[in-house]
């Protein structure tokens, strides 16, 4: 369950909690001034008496209401300097508001929309829509497996945004809400335990989730993968009783899209990664259910595109496998043949995601001839070391594509950082006994995210615009952020949706 976002011109019944905007320095907004006058200066006096609340961005002050009012209680929300407000700060404000309303124990709240005096570059209605988006994103919970739920597990039922310009704000929020639903799908997938989201179950989930949306779904099961000689994904999945598969999602919103060739989104979907024969340490292995975060982002994006009736032509493809050790598992020293025909020497079975991606990348380019390919993968621990949980390292072979991604990132608060591609790293993935190897030959552990990208670059056809997003650090977090509860983040859905809206519709 997530929170319903409503838009109204005025209150028709008393609200359990009224949210009033206060600027830095304790300056009351127009709605706060009107209520303060009615309450004979109570709000201004309470703010003055407060030792900590000054109206800085994200600060809150919960107050009782002495006398008759449209609200049972008041929550003063600090918005900082109105001229400093932008989309990112407005979203964060919405997320912090959710936490404050939840902390107040309220199930419903009404945000009174003032006429914000913002920077000329900012649209006040868009800022309110962004606040609503932040509130919505923070409302996500994954508690379906809890048999008993306490007060902390309750989700706020609704937030109403009240003001004369409610219709304009509602119109701006509507497409955002569709994207939020896509984010929630991606979060759900990452948060699901690996015993419920194994490759066959995952494929069924995708078909069910996208049923009736207009997205056409095709599944390549193990038999078809063998017929196609997809040696990469088959090797990764051969140690598991849960057989690998590839799921292809087709969305063509309009023949009038900006490009005739589709854009392809490719996701790594290793539903659980033990490391295989090159087994990982047991500490923290439970988190390896998130190793399908790239595929989750692709599924969530396809959901969002269909929901908002995108006019783009998009192919989503996800390679699903479980990397397990067994007598049937692939081994260090093996040489396998990928779908591209290139042979790959296996140096470490825990460098498996690139093998799955290699087959998916080759297949989507060969069959659908996309002009642009973007892959997402929780690919390397090296990326987490480099950029932590804040930025997604992004390797791009085309400056215009990077500019589009950078713009989309700025519009969605999903942060990207451009990483270098270099022939040195590409060449370092060449094997002495096969065409390629799945770990760098001379660099060893150094520059691991860069050499992994160099490996993938071998599977990109000439003339294809390509971006590789290593979301190892951004797909899963252990502490709440203003708009992102801990665990699965759904990272990638928003930036991809915005890129497609900007450049391909």
XYZ file of C-alpha atoms in Angstrom:
505
model
C 0.000 0.000 0.000
C 1.226 3.517 -0.837
C -0.195 6.928 -0.063
C -2.923 8.459 -2.224
C -2.141 11.982 -3.434
C -5.188 14.229 -3.843
C -5.689 17.763 -5.135
C -8.484 20.091 -4.009
C -9.432 23.739 -4.298
C -10.415 23.960 -0.635
C -11.025 21.856 2.443
C -14.551 20.501 2.801
C -14.076 18.750 6.146
C -11.731 19.168 9.079
C -8.319 17.630 8.439
C -6.479 15.683 11.157
C -3.262 17.523 10.272
C -2.740 20.782 8.408
C 0.678 21.469 6.876
C 1.709 25.129 6.724
C 4.772 26.452 4.898
C 7.276 28.555 6.837
C 10.227 30.265 5.161
C 13.688 30.553 6.682
C 13.697 33.040 9.517
C 10.210 32.027 10.612
C 8.335 33.981 7.930
C 4.784 32.685 7.621
C 3.264 31.856 4.262
C -0.121 33.306 3.308
C -2.109 30.340 4.665
C -0.143 30.343 7.906
C -0.717 34.102 8.270
C -4.466 33.708 7.815
C -4.709 30.936 10.383
C -2.360 32.735 12.764
C -4.637 35.766 12.656
C -7.627 33.556 13.407
C -5.736 31.966 16.311
C -4.665 35.371 17.664
C -0.949 35.018 16.942
C -0.588 31.483 18.292
C 1.533 30.131 15.414
C 3.984 33.031 15.305
C 4.336 32.901 19.083
C 4.941 29.130 19.050
C 7.654 29.494 16.414
C 9.286 32.278 18.406
C 9.229 30.138 21.548
C 10.710 27.151 19.728
C 14.448 26.792 20.237
C 15.128 24.695 17.131
C 12.573 25.595 14.461
C 13.665 28.504 12.246
C 12.061 27.549 8.943
C 15.177 25.990 7.443
C 14.609 23.437 4.696
C 13.044 20.261 6.085
C 12.566 21.456 9.669
C 9.182 20.676 11.219
C 7.230 21.883 14.240
C 4.094 20.057 15.402
C 1.521 22.201 17.206
C -1.882 21.666 18.823
C -4.731 23.916 17.725
C -6.183 26.065 20.518
C -9.748 26.639 19.438
C -11.797 26.039 16.316
C -9.930 25.442 13.082
C -9.944 23.475 9.839
C -7.263 21.298 11.431
C -7.010 19.207 14.557
C -3.244 19.792 14.630
C -0.766 21.911 12.688
C 2.574 20.869 11.213
C 4.824 23.797 10.328
C 7.134 22.792 7.477
C 10.333 24.748 6.912
C 11.013 25.351 3.233
C 14.174 27.440 3.566
C 14.587 30.378 1.209
C 11.867 30.207 -1.436
C 14.268 31.547 -4.059
C 16.518 28.535 -3.416
C 13.780 25.969 -4.034
C 14.282 23.725 -7.041
C 12.948 20.332 -8.062
C 15.459 18.333 -6.050
C 14.881 20.356 -2.887
C 11.110 20.225 -3.374
C 11.214 16.440 -3.719
C 13.370 16.111 -0.618
C 10.923 18.382 1.193
C 8.085 16.044 0.237
C 9.999 13.053 1.544
C 10.795 14.784 4.824
C 7.163 15.814 5.119
C 6.133 12.174 4.829
C 8.467 11.245 7.684
C 7.108 14.106 9.816
C 3.459 13.216 9.178
C 4.195 9.595 9.992
C 6.049 10.665 13.129
C 2.988 12.657 14.161
C 0.898 9.505 13.914
C -1.484 11.039 11.370
C -3.139 8.956 8.659
C -4.205 11.953 6.592
C -2.747 15.417 6.035
C -3.572 18.555 4.060
C -0.784 20.694 2.582
C -1.927 24.284 2.127
C -0.336 25.615 -1.067
C 0.884 29.209 -0.886
C 1.768 31.385 -3.878
C 5.509 30.747 -3.709
C 7.847 33.609 -4.643
C 10.482 31.473 -6.313
C 13.415 32.028 -8.604
C 12.149 33.021 -12.068
C 13.513 29.766 -13.508
C 11.213 27.719 -11.263
C 7.519 27.043 -11.802
C 5.778 27.085 -8.378
C 3.171 24.579 -9.563
C 5.941 22.218 -10.679
C 7.604 22.571 -7.278
C 4.392 21.528 -5.540
C 4.097 18.574 -7.923
C 7.672 17.641 -6.999
C 6.800 17.831 -3.296
C 3.926 15.448 -3.961
C 6.297 13.158 -5.880
C 8.771 13.148 -2.993
C 5.969 12.321 -0.555
C 4.753 9.526 -2.846
C 8.210 8.015 -3.324
C 8.884 8.003 0.422
C 5.524 6.330 1.124
C 6.715 3.027 -0.363
C 6.861 0.068 2.007
C 7.747 -3.590 1.499
C 6.053 -5.496 4.303
C 4.017 -8.190 2.531
C 5.753 -10.952 4.469
C 5.021 -9.508 7.924
C 2.219 -11.444 9.589
C 1.885 -8.878 12.377
C 2.144 -5.162 11.722
C 2.665 -2.475 14.341
C 2.133 1.275 14.210
C 5.451 1.770 12.441
C 4.227 -0.412 9.576
C 1.188 1.740 8.848
C 1.242 3.779 5.660
C -0.253 7.265 5.566
C -3.552 7.000 3.697
C -3.538 10.319 1.880
C -1.980 13.726 1.371
C -4.229 16.449 -0.036
C -2.719 19.518 -1.690
C -5.100 22.431 -1.207
C -5.135 25.636 -3.252
C -6.778 27.569 -6.065
C -4.161 26.281 -8.532
C -4.759 22.631 -7.592
C -5.718 21.634 -11.150
C -2.413 22.790 -12.650
C -0.427 20.997 -9.943
C -2.496 17.851 -10.439
C -1.820 17.919 -14.175
C 1.934 18.145 -13.607
C 1.876 15.379 -11.009
C -0.079 12.871 -13.091
C 2.814 11.680 -15.322
C 5.075 11.695 -12.262
C 2.704 9.298 -10.513
C 3.026 6.802 -13.373
C 6.794 6.926 -13.055
C 6.487 6.418 -9.292
C 4.533 3.225 -9.951
C 7.380 2.033 -12.163
C 9.853 2.828 -9.386
C 7.733 0.806 -6.944
C 7.753 -2.189 -9.301
C 11.553 -2.031 -9.438
C 11.794 -1.699 -5.652
C 9.463 -4.642 -5.137
C 11.545 -6.833 -7.421
C 14.807 -6.004 -5.657
C 13.245 -6.497 -2.224
C 11.625 -9.844 -3.009
C 13.458 -12.799 -1.431
C 15.428 -14.967 -3.867
C 13.281 -18.024 -3.178
C 10.287 -16.210 -4.712
C 12.029 -14.336 -7.533
C 14.090 -17.005 -9.260
C 14.428 -16.854 -13.063
C 11.245 -18.776 -14.041
C 9.168 -17.030 -11.348
C 10.590 -13.656 -12.378
C 9.584 -14.227 -15.999
C 6.032 -15.054 -14.879
C 5.985 -11.918 -12.715
C 6.933 -9.737 -15.675
C 4.219 -11.221 -17.866
C 1.616 -10.686 -15.145
C 2.782 -7.173 -14.200
C 2.777 -5.946 -17.792
C -0.394 -7.742 -18.845
C -2.942 -5.306 -20.233
C -0.463 -2.415 -20.427
C 0.250 -2.687 -24.137
C 3.746 -4.055 -23.562
C 4.281 -7.294 -25.501
C 6.319 -9.836 -23.553
C 8.341 -12.701 -25.006
C 10.259 -15.315 -22.994
C 13.265 -17.263 -24.242
C 13.410 -20.295 -21.942
C 16.413 -22.563 -21.467
C 15.488 -24.683 -24.484
C 15.414 -21.613 -26.734
C 18.646 -20.276 -25.227
C 20.353 -23.566 -26.081
C 18.966 -23.488 -29.613
C 20.356 -19.967 -30.013
C 23.692 -21.053 -28.493
C 23.688 -18.375 -25.804
C 26.691 -19.744 -23.975
C 27.146 -16.788 -21.624
C 23.858 -16.813 -19.753
C 23.632 -20.617 -19.954
C 27.028 -20.981 -18.261
C 26.066 -18.644 -15.421
C 22.793 -20.465 -14.797
C 23.879 -24.061 -15.294
C 24.741 -24.609 -11.631
C 21.215 -23.853 -10.456
C 18.072 -25.965 -10.451
C 16.249 -22.773 -11.498
C 16.979 -22.518 -15.197
C 17.954 -19.246 -16.870
C 15.831 -17.344 -19.350
C 15.677 -14.055 -21.218
C 12.593 -11.838 -21.221
C 12.013 -9.325 -24.019
C 9.524 -6.467 -23.597
C 8.259 -4.541 -26.644
C 6.691 -1.079 -26.439
C 5.974 1.013 -29.519
C 3.977 4.065 -28.514
C 3.909 5.762 -31.882
C 5.219 5.469 -35.390
C 5.904 9.205 -35.107
C 8.602 8.894 -32.437
C 11.716 11.013 -32.988
C 13.768 8.008 -34.090
C 12.763 5.129 -36.363
C 15.203 2.726 -34.725
C 14.215 1.694 -31.194
C 16.132 2.453 -28.050
C 17.099 -0.739 -26.206
C 17.281 -1.097 -22.427
C 19.253 -4.102 -21.208
C 19.242 -5.340 -17.610
C 21.347 -7.801 -15.665
C 19.034 -10.105 -13.732
C 21.104 -12.419 -11.554
C 18.365 -13.247 -9.068
C 20.839 -14.523 -6.488
C 24.601 -14.406 -6.721
C 26.617 -16.722 -4.509
C 29.641 -16.110 -6.695
C 29.388 -19.685 -7.936
C 32.515 -21.827 -7.554
C 34.426 -18.591 -6.816
C 32.109 -18.270 -3.849
C 31.539 -15.046 -1.964
C 32.064 -14.687 1.810
C 28.945 -15.630 3.777
C 28.754 -12.250 5.537
C 26.391 -10.068 3.563
C 25.531 -12.736 1.019
C 21.844 -12.279 1.851
C 22.032 -8.932 0.069
C 22.918 -10.648 -3.191
C 19.213 -10.898 -3.932
C 19.722 -7.341 -5.222
C 22.009 -8.488 -8.036
C 19.066 -8.234 -10.390
C 18.649 -4.498 -9.790
C 19.462 -3.640 -13.405
C 16.722 -5.890 -14.725
C 14.293 -4.480 -12.139
C 14.991 -0.961 -13.413
C 14.262 -2.051 -16.981
C 10.969 -3.715 -16.003
C 9.976 -0.664 -13.943
C 10.807 1.661 -16.824
C 8.705 -0.356 -19.261
C 5.835 -0.201 -16.761
C 6.181 3.584 -16.468
C 6.423 4.134 -20.234
C 3.277 2.124 -20.858
C 1.373 3.793 -18.011
C 2.027 7.289 -19.313
C 1.552 6.188 -22.946
C 5.042 7.106 -24.081
C 5.341 7.806 -27.799
C 8.744 6.153 -28.033
C 9.743 2.800 -29.510
C 11.536 0.883 -26.758
C 12.803 -2.681 -26.397
C 13.538 -3.919 -22.884
C 15.540 -7.112 -22.468
C 16.584 -8.778 -19.219
C 18.799 -11.816 -18.742
C 17.691 -13.860 -15.728
C 19.933 -16.436 -14.074
C 20.899 -17.718 -10.634
C 24.633 -18.126 -9.985
C 25.024 -21.187 -7.756
C 27.862 -23.606 -6.961
C 27.172 -27.260 -7.737
C 28.634 -30.220 -9.604
C 27.024 -28.749 -12.721
C 28.308 -25.206 -12.228
C 30.736 -23.556 -14.592
C 34.322 -23.323 -13.343
C 37.330 -21.020 -13.398
C 39.360 -22.156 -16.384
C 36.358 -23.021 -18.546
C 36.138 -21.545 -22.022
C 32.615 -20.779 -23.189
C 31.201 -19.497 -26.464
C 28.916 -16.472 -26.261
C 25.969 -15.781 -28.565
C 28.189 -13.373 -30.503
C 30.519 -16.233 -31.403
C 33.322 -14.811 -29.261
C 34.936 -17.299 -26.888
C 35.461 -16.315 -23.254
C 37.899 -17.799 -20.742
C 36.432 -17.883 -17.244
C 38.886 -16.513 -14.690
C 36.367 -16.061 -11.895
C 32.761 -17.273 -11.749
C 31.806 -14.235 -9.656
C 32.343 -12.028 -12.713
C 29.127 -13.464 -14.122
C 26.960 -10.441 -14.848
C 29.040 -9.401 -17.846
C 28.471 -12.843 -19.407
C 24.704 -12.460 -19.082
C 24.855 -8.943 -20.505
C 27.083 -10.013 -23.400
C 24.446 -12.379 -24.775
C 21.617 -9.898 -24.200
C 23.525 -7.051 -25.853
C 24.334 -9.149 -28.909
C 20.786 -10.463 -29.232
C 19.040 -7.098 -29.003
C 21.392 -5.466 -31.527
C 21.200 -8.375 -33.959
C 17.407 -8.697 -33.890
C 16.087 -5.158 -33.321
C 18.821 -2.898 -34.770
C 18.535 -0.187 -32.073
C 20.239 3.144 -32.564
C 20.895 3.439 -28.830
C 21.562 0.745 -26.231
C 21.677 1.379 -22.493
C 22.508 -1.409 -20.087
C 22.092 -1.341 -16.315
C 23.806 -3.732 -13.944
C 24.920 -4.133 -10.363
C 28.183 -5.096 -11.965
C 31.189 -4.301 -9.786
C 32.146 -3.746 -6.183
C 34.793 -1.428 -7.609
C 32.071 1.054 -8.542
C 30.821 1.082 -4.964
C 34.355 1.810 -3.777
C 34.663 4.647 -6.286
C 31.298 6.396 -5.923
C 29.562 4.901 -2.894
C 25.764 5.073 -2.854
C 25.298 8.576 -4.273
C 26.289 8.349 -7.925
C 25.899 5.764 -10.658
C 29.075 5.400 -12.676
C 28.125 5.704 -16.343
C 30.308 4.751 -19.303
C 29.188 6.299 -22.602
C 30.634 6.069 -26.111
C 28.757 9.110 -27.454
C 28.897 12.675 -26.133
C 25.354 13.549 -27.216
C 23.984 10.508 -25.397
C 25.876 11.521 -22.274
C 24.484 15.049 -22.485
C 20.986 13.588 -22.670
C 21.621 11.347 -19.686
C 23.185 14.169 -17.692
C 20.192 16.414 -18.362
C 17.759 13.650 -17.399
C 19.699 12.987 -14.210
C 19.444 16.642 -13.238
C 15.691 16.549 -13.793
C 15.109 13.442 -11.678
C 17.630 13.571 -8.809
C 19.098 10.218 -9.898
C 22.769 11.157 -9.992
C 25.101 9.975 -12.759
C 28.861 10.412 -13.075
C 30.620 9.882 -16.390
C 33.385 7.296 -16.281
C 36.134 6.801 -18.874
C 36.205 4.251 -21.674
C 39.677 3.421 -22.963
C 41.156 0.983 -25.472
C 43.665 -0.035 -22.794
C 40.916 -1.585 -20.663
C 39.168 -3.098 -23.668
C 42.390 -4.763 -24.805
C 43.162 -5.950 -21.273
C 40.094 -8.209 -21.453
C 41.655 -10.238 -24.288
C 42.699 -13.768 -23.325
C 45.839 -15.676 -24.260
C 43.823 -18.852 -24.901
C 40.431 -17.493 -26.031
C 39.069 -14.324 -27.591
C 38.306 -12.733 -24.233
C 38.468 -13.412 -20.518
C 36.036 -12.252 -17.863
C 38.658 -10.558 -15.674
C 41.392 -8.173 -16.730
C 44.646 -9.861 -17.730
C 47.171 -7.355 -16.338
C 45.255 -4.818 -14.248
C 43.977 -7.407 -11.787
C 41.630 -5.809 -9.293
C 42.546 -2.233 -10.193
C 40.030 -0.225 -12.171
C 37.571 -3.102 -11.997
C 34.554 -1.059 -13.058
C 36.497 0.277 -16.052
C 37.743 -3.119 -17.208
C 34.223 -4.546 -16.840
C 32.969 -1.801 -19.155
C 35.865 -2.619 -21.482
C 34.654 -6.224 -21.623
C 31.102 -5.158 -22.516
C 32.415 -2.808 -25.193
C 33.515 -5.870 -27.180
C 29.826 -6.654 -27.705
C 28.731 -3.238 -28.989
C 28.401 -2.933 -32.759
C 29.997 -0.075 -34.671
C 27.758 2.980 -34.930
C 25.552 2.080 -31.974
C 25.283 4.678 -29.228
C 25.861 2.866 -25.945
C 25.795 3.621 -22.244
C 26.666 1.239 -19.434
C 25.261 2.187 -16.034
C 26.951 0.376 -13.137
C 24.306 0.692 -10.413
C 26.100 -1.486 -7.855
C 26.115 1.322 -5.296
C 22.768 2.912 -6.074
C 20.402 -0.064 -6.432
C 20.304 -0.943 -2.725
C 20.888 1.139 0.403
C 20.815 0.402 4.125
C 19.614 3.759 5.451
C 16.608 5.894 4.547
C 17.020 8.893 2.261
C 14.385 11.636 2.029
C 12.559 10.050 -0.908
C 14.005 6.541 -0.802
C 13.321 4.102 2.043
C 16.157 1.703 2.787
C 16.781 -1.438 0.687
C 15.717 -1.568 -2.980
C 15.796 1.936 -4.483
C 14.376 1.453 -7.976
C 17.314 3.490 -9.269
C 17.355 3.959 -13.021
C 13.627 4.068 -13.717
C 13.305 7.831 -13.398
C 16.405 8.818 -15.334
C 15.626 6.408 -18.183
C 12.011 7.542 -18.386
C 13.087 11.188 -18.490
C 15.780 10.523 -21.117
C 13.224 8.784 -23.319
C 10.692 11.593 -22.826
C 13.301 14.221 -23.708
C 15.081 12.557 -26.603
C 12.977 9.765 -28.106
C 9.371 10.972 -28.105
